[in-house]
Coordinates of C-alpha atoms in Angstrom, one line a residue:
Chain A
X95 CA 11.6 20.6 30.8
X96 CA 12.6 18.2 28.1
X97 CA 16.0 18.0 27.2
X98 CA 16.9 19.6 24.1
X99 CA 17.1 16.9 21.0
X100 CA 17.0 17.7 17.5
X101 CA 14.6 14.6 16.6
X102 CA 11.5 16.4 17.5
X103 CA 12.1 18.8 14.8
X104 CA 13.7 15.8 12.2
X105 CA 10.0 14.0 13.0
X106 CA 8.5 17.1 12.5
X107 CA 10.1 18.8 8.9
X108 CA 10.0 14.7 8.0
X109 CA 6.1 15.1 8.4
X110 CA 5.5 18.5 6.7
X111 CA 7.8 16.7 3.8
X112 CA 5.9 13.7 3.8
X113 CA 2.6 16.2 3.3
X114 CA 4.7 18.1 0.8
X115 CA 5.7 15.1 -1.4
X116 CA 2.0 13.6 -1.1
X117 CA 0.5 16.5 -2.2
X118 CA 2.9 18.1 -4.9
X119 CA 4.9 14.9 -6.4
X120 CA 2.2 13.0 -8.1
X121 CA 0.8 15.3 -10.6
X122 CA 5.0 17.0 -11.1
X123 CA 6.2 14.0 -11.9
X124 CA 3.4 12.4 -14.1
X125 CA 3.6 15.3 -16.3
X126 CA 7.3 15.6 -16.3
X127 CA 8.5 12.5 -16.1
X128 CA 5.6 10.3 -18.0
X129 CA 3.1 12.6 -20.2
X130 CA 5.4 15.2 -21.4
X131 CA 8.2 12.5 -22.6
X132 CA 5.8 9.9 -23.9
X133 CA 4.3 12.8 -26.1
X134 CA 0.6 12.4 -24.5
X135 CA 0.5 15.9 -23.5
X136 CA 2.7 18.6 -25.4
X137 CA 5.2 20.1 -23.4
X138 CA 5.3 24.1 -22.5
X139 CA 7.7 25.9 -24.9
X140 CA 10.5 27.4 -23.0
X141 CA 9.1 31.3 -22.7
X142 CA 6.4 29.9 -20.5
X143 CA 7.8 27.5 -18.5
X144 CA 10.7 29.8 -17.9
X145 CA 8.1 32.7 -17.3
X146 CA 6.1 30.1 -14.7
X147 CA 9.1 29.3 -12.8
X148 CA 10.3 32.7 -12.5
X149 CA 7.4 33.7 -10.5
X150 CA 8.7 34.8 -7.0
X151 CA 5.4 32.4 -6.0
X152 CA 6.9 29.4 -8.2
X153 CA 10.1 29.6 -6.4
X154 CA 8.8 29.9 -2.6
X155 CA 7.0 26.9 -3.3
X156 CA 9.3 24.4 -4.7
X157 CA 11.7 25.5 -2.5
X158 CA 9.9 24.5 0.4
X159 CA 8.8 21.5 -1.4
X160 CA 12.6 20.5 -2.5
X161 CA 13.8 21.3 1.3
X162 CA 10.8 19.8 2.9
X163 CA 11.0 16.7 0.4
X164 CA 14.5 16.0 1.1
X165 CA 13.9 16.7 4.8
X166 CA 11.4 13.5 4.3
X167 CA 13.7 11.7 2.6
X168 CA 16.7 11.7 5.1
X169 CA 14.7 10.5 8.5
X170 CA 12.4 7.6 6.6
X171 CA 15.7 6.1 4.5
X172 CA 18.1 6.7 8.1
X173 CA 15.5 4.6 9.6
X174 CA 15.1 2.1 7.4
X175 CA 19.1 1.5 6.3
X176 CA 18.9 1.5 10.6
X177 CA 16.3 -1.0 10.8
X178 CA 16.4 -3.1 7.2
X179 CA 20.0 -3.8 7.8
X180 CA 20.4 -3.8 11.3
X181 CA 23.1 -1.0 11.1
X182 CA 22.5 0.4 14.5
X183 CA 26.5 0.7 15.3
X184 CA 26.4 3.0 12.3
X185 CA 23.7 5.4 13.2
X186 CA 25.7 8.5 13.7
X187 CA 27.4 8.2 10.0
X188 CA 24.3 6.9 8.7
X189 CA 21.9 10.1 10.0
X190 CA 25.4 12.0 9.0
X191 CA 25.6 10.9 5.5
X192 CA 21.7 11.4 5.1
X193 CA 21.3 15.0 6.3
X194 CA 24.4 15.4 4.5
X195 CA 22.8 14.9 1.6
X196 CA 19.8 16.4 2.2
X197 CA 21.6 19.7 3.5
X198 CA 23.6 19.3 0.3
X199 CA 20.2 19.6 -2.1
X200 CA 18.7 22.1 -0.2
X201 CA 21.3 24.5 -0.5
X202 CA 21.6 23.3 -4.3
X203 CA 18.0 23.8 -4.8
X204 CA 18.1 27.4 -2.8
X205 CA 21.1 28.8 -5.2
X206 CA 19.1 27.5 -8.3
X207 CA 15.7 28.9 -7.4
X208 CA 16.4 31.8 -6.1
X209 CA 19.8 33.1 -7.5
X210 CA 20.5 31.3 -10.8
X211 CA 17.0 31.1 -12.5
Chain B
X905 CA 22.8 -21.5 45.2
X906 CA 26.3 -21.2 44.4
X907 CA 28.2 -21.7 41.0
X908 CA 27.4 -20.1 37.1
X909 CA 25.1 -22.0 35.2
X910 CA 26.6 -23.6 32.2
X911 CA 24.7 -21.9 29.9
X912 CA 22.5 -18.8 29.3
X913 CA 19.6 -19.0 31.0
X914 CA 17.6 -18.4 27.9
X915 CA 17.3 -18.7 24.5
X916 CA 17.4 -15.9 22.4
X917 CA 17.1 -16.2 18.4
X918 CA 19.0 -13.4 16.5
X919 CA 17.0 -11.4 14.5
X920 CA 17.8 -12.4 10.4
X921 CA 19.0 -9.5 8.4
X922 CA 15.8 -10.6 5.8
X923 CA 13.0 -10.0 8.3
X924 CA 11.1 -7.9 6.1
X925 CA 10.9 -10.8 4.1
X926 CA 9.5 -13.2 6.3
X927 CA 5.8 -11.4 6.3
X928 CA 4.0 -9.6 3.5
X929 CA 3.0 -6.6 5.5
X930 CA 6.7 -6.3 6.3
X931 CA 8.1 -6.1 3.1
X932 CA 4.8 -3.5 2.3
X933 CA 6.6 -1.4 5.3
X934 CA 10.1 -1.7 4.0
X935 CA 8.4 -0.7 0.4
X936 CA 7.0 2.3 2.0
X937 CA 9.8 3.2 3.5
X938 CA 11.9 3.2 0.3
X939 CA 9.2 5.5 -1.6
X940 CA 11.2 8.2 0.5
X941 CA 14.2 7.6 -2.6
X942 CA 12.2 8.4 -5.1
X943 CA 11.0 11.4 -3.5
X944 CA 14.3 12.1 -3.6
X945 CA 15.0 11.2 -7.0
X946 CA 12.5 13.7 -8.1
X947 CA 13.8 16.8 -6.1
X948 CA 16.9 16.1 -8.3
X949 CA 14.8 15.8 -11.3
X950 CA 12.8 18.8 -10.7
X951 CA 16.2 20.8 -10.0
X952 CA 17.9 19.5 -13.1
X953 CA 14.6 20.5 -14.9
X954 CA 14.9 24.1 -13.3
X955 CA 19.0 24.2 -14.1
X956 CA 17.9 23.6 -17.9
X957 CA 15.1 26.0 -17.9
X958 CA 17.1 28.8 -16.6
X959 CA 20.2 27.6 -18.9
X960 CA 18.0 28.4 -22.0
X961 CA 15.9 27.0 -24.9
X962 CA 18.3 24.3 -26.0
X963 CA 19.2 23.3 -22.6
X964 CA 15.4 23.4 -22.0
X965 CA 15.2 20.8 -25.5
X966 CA 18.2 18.8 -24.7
X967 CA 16.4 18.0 -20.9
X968 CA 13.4 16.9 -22.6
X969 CA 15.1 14.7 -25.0
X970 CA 16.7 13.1 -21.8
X971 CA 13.6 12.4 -20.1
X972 CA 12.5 10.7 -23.3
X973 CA 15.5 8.4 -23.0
X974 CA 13.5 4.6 -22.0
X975 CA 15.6 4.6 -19.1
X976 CA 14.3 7.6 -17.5
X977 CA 10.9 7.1 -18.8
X978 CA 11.5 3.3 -16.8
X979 CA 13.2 4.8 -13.7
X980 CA 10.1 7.9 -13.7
X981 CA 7.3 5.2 -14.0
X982 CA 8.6 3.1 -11.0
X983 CA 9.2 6.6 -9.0
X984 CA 5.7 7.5 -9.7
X985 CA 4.6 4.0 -8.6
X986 CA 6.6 4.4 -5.1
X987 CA 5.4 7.9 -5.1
X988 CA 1.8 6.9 -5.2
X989 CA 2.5 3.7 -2.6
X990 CA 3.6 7.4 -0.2
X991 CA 0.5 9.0 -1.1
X992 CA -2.0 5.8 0.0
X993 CA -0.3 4.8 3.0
X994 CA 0.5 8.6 3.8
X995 CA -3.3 9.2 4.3
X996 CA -4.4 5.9 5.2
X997 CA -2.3 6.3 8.2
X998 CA -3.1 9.8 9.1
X999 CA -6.8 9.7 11.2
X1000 CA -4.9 6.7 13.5
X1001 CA -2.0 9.2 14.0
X1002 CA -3.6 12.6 14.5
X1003 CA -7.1 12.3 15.3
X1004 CA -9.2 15.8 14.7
X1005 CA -12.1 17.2 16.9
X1006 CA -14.6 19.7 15.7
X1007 CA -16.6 20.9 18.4
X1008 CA -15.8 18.8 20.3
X1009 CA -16.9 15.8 18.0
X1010 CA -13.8 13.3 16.5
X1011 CA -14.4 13.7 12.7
X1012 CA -14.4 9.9 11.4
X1013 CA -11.9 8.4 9.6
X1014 CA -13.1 8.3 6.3
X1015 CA -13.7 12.0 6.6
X1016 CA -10.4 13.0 7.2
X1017 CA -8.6 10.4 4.3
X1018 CA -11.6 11.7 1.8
X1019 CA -10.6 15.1 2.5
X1020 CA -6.9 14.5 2.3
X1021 CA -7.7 13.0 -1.1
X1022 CA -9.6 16.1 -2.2
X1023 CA -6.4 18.6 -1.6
X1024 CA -4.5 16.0 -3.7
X1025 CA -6.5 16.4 -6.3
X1026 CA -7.4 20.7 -6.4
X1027 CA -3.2 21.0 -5.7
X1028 CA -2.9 18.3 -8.8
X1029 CA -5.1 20.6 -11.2
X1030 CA -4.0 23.5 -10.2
X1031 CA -0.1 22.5 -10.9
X1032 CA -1.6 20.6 -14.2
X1033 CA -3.4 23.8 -15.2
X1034 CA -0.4 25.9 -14.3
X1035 CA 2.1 23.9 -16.2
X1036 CA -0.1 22.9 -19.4
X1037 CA -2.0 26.2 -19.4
Chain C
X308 CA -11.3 -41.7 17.5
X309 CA -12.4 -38.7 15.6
X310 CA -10.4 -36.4 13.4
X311 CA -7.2 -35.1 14.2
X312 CA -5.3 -32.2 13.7
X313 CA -0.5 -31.8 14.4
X314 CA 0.5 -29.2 16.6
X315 CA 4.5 -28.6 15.8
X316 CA 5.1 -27.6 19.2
X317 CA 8.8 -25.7 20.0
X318 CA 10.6 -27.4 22.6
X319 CA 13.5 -26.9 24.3
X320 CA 15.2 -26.9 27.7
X321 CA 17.8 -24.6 28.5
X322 CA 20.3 -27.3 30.6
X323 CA 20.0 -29.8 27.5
X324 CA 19.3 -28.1 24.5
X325 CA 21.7 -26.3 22.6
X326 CA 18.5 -24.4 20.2
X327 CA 15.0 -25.1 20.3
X328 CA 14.0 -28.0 18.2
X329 CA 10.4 -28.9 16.9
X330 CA 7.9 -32.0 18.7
X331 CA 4.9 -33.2 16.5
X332 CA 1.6 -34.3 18.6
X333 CA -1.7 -35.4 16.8
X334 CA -4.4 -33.9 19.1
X335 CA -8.2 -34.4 18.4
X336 CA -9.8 -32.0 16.2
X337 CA -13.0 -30.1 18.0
X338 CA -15.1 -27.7 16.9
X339 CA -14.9 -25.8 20.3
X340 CA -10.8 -26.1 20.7
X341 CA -8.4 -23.6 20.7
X342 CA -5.5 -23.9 20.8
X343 CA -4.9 -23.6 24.0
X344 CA -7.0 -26.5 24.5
X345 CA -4.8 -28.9 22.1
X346 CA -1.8 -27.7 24.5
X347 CA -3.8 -28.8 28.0
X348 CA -4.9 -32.1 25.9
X349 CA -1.0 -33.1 25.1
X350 CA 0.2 -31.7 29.1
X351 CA -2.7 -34.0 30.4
X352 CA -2.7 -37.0 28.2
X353 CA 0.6 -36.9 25.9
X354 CA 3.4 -35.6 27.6
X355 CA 3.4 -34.2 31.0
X356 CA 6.6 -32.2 30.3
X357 CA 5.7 -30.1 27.7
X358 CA 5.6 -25.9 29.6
X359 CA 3.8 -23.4 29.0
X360 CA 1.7 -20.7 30.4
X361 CA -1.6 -19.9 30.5
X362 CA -4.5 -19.1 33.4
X363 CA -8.2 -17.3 32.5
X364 CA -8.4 -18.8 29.0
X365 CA -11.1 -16.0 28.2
X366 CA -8.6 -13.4 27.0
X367 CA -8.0 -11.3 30.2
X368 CA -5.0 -12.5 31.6
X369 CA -3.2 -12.1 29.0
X370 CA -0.3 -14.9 29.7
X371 CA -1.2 -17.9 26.8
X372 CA 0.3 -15.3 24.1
X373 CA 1.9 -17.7 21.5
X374 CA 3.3 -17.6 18.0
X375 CA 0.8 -19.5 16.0
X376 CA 1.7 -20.4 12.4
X377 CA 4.3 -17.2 12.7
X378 CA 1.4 -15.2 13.7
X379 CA 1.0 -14.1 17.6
X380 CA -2.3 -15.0 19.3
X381 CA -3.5 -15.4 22.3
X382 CA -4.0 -19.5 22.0
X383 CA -7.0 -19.2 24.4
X384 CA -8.6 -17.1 20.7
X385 CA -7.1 -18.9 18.2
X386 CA -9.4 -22.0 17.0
X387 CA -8.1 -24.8 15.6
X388 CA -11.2 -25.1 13.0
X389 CA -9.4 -21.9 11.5
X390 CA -6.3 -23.9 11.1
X391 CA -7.5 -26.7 9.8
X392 CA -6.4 -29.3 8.4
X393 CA -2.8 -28.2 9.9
X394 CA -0.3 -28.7 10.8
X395 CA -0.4 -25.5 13.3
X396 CA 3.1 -24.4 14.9
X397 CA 3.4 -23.2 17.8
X398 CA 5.9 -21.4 18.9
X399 CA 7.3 -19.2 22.1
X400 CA 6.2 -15.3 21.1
X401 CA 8.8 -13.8 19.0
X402 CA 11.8 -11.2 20.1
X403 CA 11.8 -12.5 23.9
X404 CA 14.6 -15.1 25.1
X405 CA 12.7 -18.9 25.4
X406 CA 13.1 -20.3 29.0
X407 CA 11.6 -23.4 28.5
X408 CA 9.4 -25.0 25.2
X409 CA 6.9 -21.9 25.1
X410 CA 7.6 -19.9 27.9
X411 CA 9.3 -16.8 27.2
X412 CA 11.0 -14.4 29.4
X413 CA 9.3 -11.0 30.0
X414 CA 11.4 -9.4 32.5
X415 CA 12.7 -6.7 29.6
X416 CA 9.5 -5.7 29.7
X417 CA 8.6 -5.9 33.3
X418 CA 11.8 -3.6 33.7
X419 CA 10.4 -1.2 30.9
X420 CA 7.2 -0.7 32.4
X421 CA 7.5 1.1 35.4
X422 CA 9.9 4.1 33.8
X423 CA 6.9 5.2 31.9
X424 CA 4.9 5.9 35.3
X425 CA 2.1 3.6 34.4
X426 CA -0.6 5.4 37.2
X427 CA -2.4 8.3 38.0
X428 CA 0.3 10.8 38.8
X429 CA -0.9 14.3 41.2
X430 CA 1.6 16.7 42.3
X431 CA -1.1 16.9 45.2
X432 CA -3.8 14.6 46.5
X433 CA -6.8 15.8 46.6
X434 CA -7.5 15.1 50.6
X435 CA -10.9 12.1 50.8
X436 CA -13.3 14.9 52.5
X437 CA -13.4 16.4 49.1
X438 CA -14.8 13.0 47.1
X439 CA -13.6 11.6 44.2
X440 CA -12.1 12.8 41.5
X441 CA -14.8 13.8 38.6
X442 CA -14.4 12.7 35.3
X443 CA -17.0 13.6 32.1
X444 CA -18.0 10.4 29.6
X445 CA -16.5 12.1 26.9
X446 CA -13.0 12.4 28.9
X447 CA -13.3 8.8 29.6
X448 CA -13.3 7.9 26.0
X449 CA -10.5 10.1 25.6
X450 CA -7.9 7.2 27.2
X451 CA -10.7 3.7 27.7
X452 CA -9.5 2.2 24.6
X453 CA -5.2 2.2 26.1
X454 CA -6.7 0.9 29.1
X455 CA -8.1 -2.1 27.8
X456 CA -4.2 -3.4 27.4
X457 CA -4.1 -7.0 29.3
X458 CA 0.1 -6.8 29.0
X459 CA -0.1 -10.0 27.0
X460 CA 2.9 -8.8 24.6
X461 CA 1.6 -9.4 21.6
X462 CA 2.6 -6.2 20.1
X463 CA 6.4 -6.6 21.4
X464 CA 6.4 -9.9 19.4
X465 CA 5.0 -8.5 16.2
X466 CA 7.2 -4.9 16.5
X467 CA 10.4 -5.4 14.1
X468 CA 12.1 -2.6 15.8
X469 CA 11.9 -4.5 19.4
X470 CA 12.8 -7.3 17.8
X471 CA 15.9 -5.6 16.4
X472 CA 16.8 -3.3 18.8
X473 CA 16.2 -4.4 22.7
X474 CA 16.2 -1.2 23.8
X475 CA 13.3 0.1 22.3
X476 CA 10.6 0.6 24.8
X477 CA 8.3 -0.8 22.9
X478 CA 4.6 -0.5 22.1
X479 CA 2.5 -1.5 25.1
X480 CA 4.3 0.9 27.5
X481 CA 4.3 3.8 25.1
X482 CA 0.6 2.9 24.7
X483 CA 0.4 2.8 28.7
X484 CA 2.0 6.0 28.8
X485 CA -0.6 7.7 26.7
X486 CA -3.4 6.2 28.5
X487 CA -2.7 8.1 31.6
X488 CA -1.4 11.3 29.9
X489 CA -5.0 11.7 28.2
X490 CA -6.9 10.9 31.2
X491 CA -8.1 13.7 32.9
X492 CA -6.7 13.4 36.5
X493 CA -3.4 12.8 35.7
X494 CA -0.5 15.7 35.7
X495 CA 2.9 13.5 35.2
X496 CA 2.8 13.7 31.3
X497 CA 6.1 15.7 31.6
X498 CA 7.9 13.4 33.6
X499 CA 6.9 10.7 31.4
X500 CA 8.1 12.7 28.2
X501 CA 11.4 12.6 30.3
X502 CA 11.7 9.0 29.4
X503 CA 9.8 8.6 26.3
X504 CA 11.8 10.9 24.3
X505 CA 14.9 9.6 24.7
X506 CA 16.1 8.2 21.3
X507 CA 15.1 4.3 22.1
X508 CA 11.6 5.8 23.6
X509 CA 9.1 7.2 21.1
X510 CA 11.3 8.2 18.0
X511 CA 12.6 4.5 17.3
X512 CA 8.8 3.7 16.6
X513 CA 8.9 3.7 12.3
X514 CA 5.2 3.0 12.6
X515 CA 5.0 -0.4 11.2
X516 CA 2.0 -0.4 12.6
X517 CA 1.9 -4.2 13.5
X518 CA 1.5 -3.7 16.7
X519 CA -2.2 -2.7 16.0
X520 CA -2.6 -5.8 14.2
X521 CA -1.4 -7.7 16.4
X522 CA -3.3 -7.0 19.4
X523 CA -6.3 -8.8 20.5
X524 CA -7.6 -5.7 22.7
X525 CA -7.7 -3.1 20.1
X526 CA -5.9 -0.5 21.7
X527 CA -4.1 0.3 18.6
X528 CA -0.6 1.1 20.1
X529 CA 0.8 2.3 16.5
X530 CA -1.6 5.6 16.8
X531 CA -0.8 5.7 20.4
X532 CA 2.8 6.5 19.5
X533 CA 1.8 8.7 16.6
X534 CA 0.2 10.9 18.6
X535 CA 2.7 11.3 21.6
X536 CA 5.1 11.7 18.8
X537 CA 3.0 14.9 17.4
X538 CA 2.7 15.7 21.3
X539 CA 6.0 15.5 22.4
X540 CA 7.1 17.4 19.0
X541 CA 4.9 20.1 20.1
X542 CA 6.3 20.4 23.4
X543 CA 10.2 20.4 22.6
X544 CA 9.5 22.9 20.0
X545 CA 7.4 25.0 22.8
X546 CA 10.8 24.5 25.2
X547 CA 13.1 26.1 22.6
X548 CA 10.7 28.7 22.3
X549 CA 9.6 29.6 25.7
X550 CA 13.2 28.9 26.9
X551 CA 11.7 30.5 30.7
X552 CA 9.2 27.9 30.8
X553 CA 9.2 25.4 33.2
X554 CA 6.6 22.5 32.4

């Protein structure tokens, strides 16, 4: 039996967030970050944005997307702070300091989706 | 043969800390690799967008004025740029790294990116039609 | 005499020379030349001390592998038309310690390759009386193209990660390792995800994917290692949760 390893299931959450962030990111943050500020699409007025987000579907889904995304983010930038800078004596505070953060966001993103909002 | 040889028996270069500089498909990798911190940056965008929302109609206003700062407009356009370099080599790379059978048959490559690109765009107009109304 | 083209040809003994230094030779320029030719032409009629290796010069053997303007190639494929008008370097294959000029040592990678269990493994042998072992076209296709690998390390000198980090297993074996787990009459795919999970097997790949580029056989190491990743993923998770389970 293989020995037990958590890097099978980092490869694995780092996949289903690279999925998540292809699929989901794009359109979010075009509208968000480019369409909505730039004033070439109007933004939604605060009762329906507030009434979209609410949904109990709204939240399931960004969660997973937030905790998936970050997920992503931790393996690919361990690995490439590992690789680009050739930091392999640092690997345990460097995979440390990125699930850190990772861990950190998902549990920020959990309280505000499904407790504060 | 007696005696250590005066030197190493071979030469070996040490690898230079600018490697992904030294070939233009390298520094594509290093690129895509680096989309991952924009992904990041927009889970903390999103979330600062969801703390406003739920903080009320002026906190809402106040977020939007922010992301109309030229800053964040700058810092948004070069995440969506990364985000899109994700999305290309994301499904570029996926029939080479999980092929698919259907009966039996491997579904071609083309089939599977053309398909991936379809879900991108029904999930894209469904969140734009969601979102704009 | 007819047109020439420079090789810059890396030299360097390891009793005199502190670092590899560069050696200019004008060689004839010839439609049909690789080169691997250029090399034979300065050994035969330039300078009988220049080393390197090199035997079928057809691409099977696998053993002229050479960095060629920063680019690895099998010399005995690369044509110096397509360089033209130069000057080509040539230089011993990346990430391996030189020996001599362009001879590189591969004994990393002769080390590497047997913990990946590179043949047919069978818990039993089927005894002769019962004929050979059957096999369909279609499971045949399933592992031909990871057979096709001729070992000429090619990949190794293009993969940053090797090049990095040593220790890293590397692409041909990983691709070895897949040809005999997908081929029908094999059963030793768990005691080759022994090895191949460890941290510098599989999971140091970042899929670069140069290694693909690289090679002159098309066995396309990069979505080799993809897949045993997906594979070996599947199989960890299944250990956790068939804990009873032994594979």
């Amino acid at each position: 039996m293989p020995k037990r390893q958590v890097e099978p299931f980092a490869w694995l959450a780092f996949s289903a967030g690279g999925v998540m962030a292809a699929l989901f990111v794009p359109m979010l943050l075009f509208l968000f970050g480019l369409a909505f500020p730039l004033g070439w699409i109007s933004a939604p007025s605060h009762p329906e944005l507030l009434d979209l987000l609410s949904h109990p579907v709204s939240r399931i889904v960004l969660l997973g997307v937030c905790v998936l995304a970050l997920l992503h983010f931790a393996h690919r930038f361990r690995y490439t702070l590992h690789d680009g800078l050739q930091l392999k004596a640092m690997t345990g505070v460097i995979g440390a300091a990125c699930y850190g953060c990772a861990v950190l966001g998902s549990v920020a993103a959990a309280y505000l989706l499904v407790i504060y909002l | 043969m007696t005696g250590v040889p005066a030197r190493p028996r071979g030469y070996r270069q040490q690898p230079s800390l600018w490697w992904w500089m030294h070939k233009r498909s390298y520094t594509l990798f290093i690129l895509r690799e680096l989309s991952s911190v924009f992904v990041a940056w927009f889970v903390l965008f999103l979330l600062l967008l969801v703390y406003a929302v739920a903080g009320g109609a002026e906190r809402y206003q106040s977020f939007l004025d922010s992301a109309a700062n030229p800053v964040v407009i700058g810092l948004n356009a070069v995440a969506l740029a990364f985000v899109c370099l994700h999305v290309v080599t994301w499904f570029n790379l996926t029939p080479q790294a999980m092929p698919v059978r259907v009966r039996g048959r491997r579904v071609p490559s083309a089939v599977i990116v053309g398909s991936e690109y379809l879900a991108l765009a029904i999930v894209s107009a469904f969140v734009a039609w969601l979102v704009v109304g | 005499m007819a047109e020439s083209i420079t090789l810059e040809v890396t030299r360097y003994q390891h009793d005199v020379d502190d670092e590899p230094w560069t050696q200019e030779y004008d060689i004839p320029l010839r439609e049909n030349w690789v080169v691997l030719d250029g090399l034979n032409h300065i050994k035969d009629r330039l300078d009988g001390t220049l080393s390197y290796r090199w035997s079928c010069r057809m691409g099977i053997c696998g053993s002229c592998g050479m960095m060629v303007n920063g680019e690895p190639q099998l010399t005995c494929a690369a044509f110096l038309f397509d360089y033209a008008p130069g000057p080509i370097r040539v230089e011993p294959l990346a990430n391996f310690p030189v020996v001599r000029d362009l001879i590189v040592d591969i004994g990393d990678f002769m080390e590497k390759l047997p913990r990946v269990s590179p043949w047919i493994v069978r818990e039993e042998e089927q005894p002769t009386s019962e004929g050979e072992y059957l096999q369909t076209p279609a499971e045949l296709d399933e592992y031909k193209q990871y057979s096709m690998c001729i070992n000429c390390m090619l990949c190794y000198s293009a993969c940053p990660v090797y090049g990095i980090d040593p220790d890293f297993v590397g692409p041909a074996a990983i691709a070895l390792a897949q040809r005999y787990n997908l081929d029908s009459r094999d059963e030793g795919a768990a005691e080759r995800l022994e090895t191949l999970i460890h941290p510098d097997g599989l999971w140091a790949c970042t899929y670069v994917g140069e290694c693909t580029t690289a090679c002159p056989k098309d066995v396309d190491p990069a979505g080799a290692i993809q897949r045993y990743k997906l594979s070996a993923a599947i199989e960890t998770a299944k250990s956790y949760l068939l804990p009873g389970r032994e594979s």
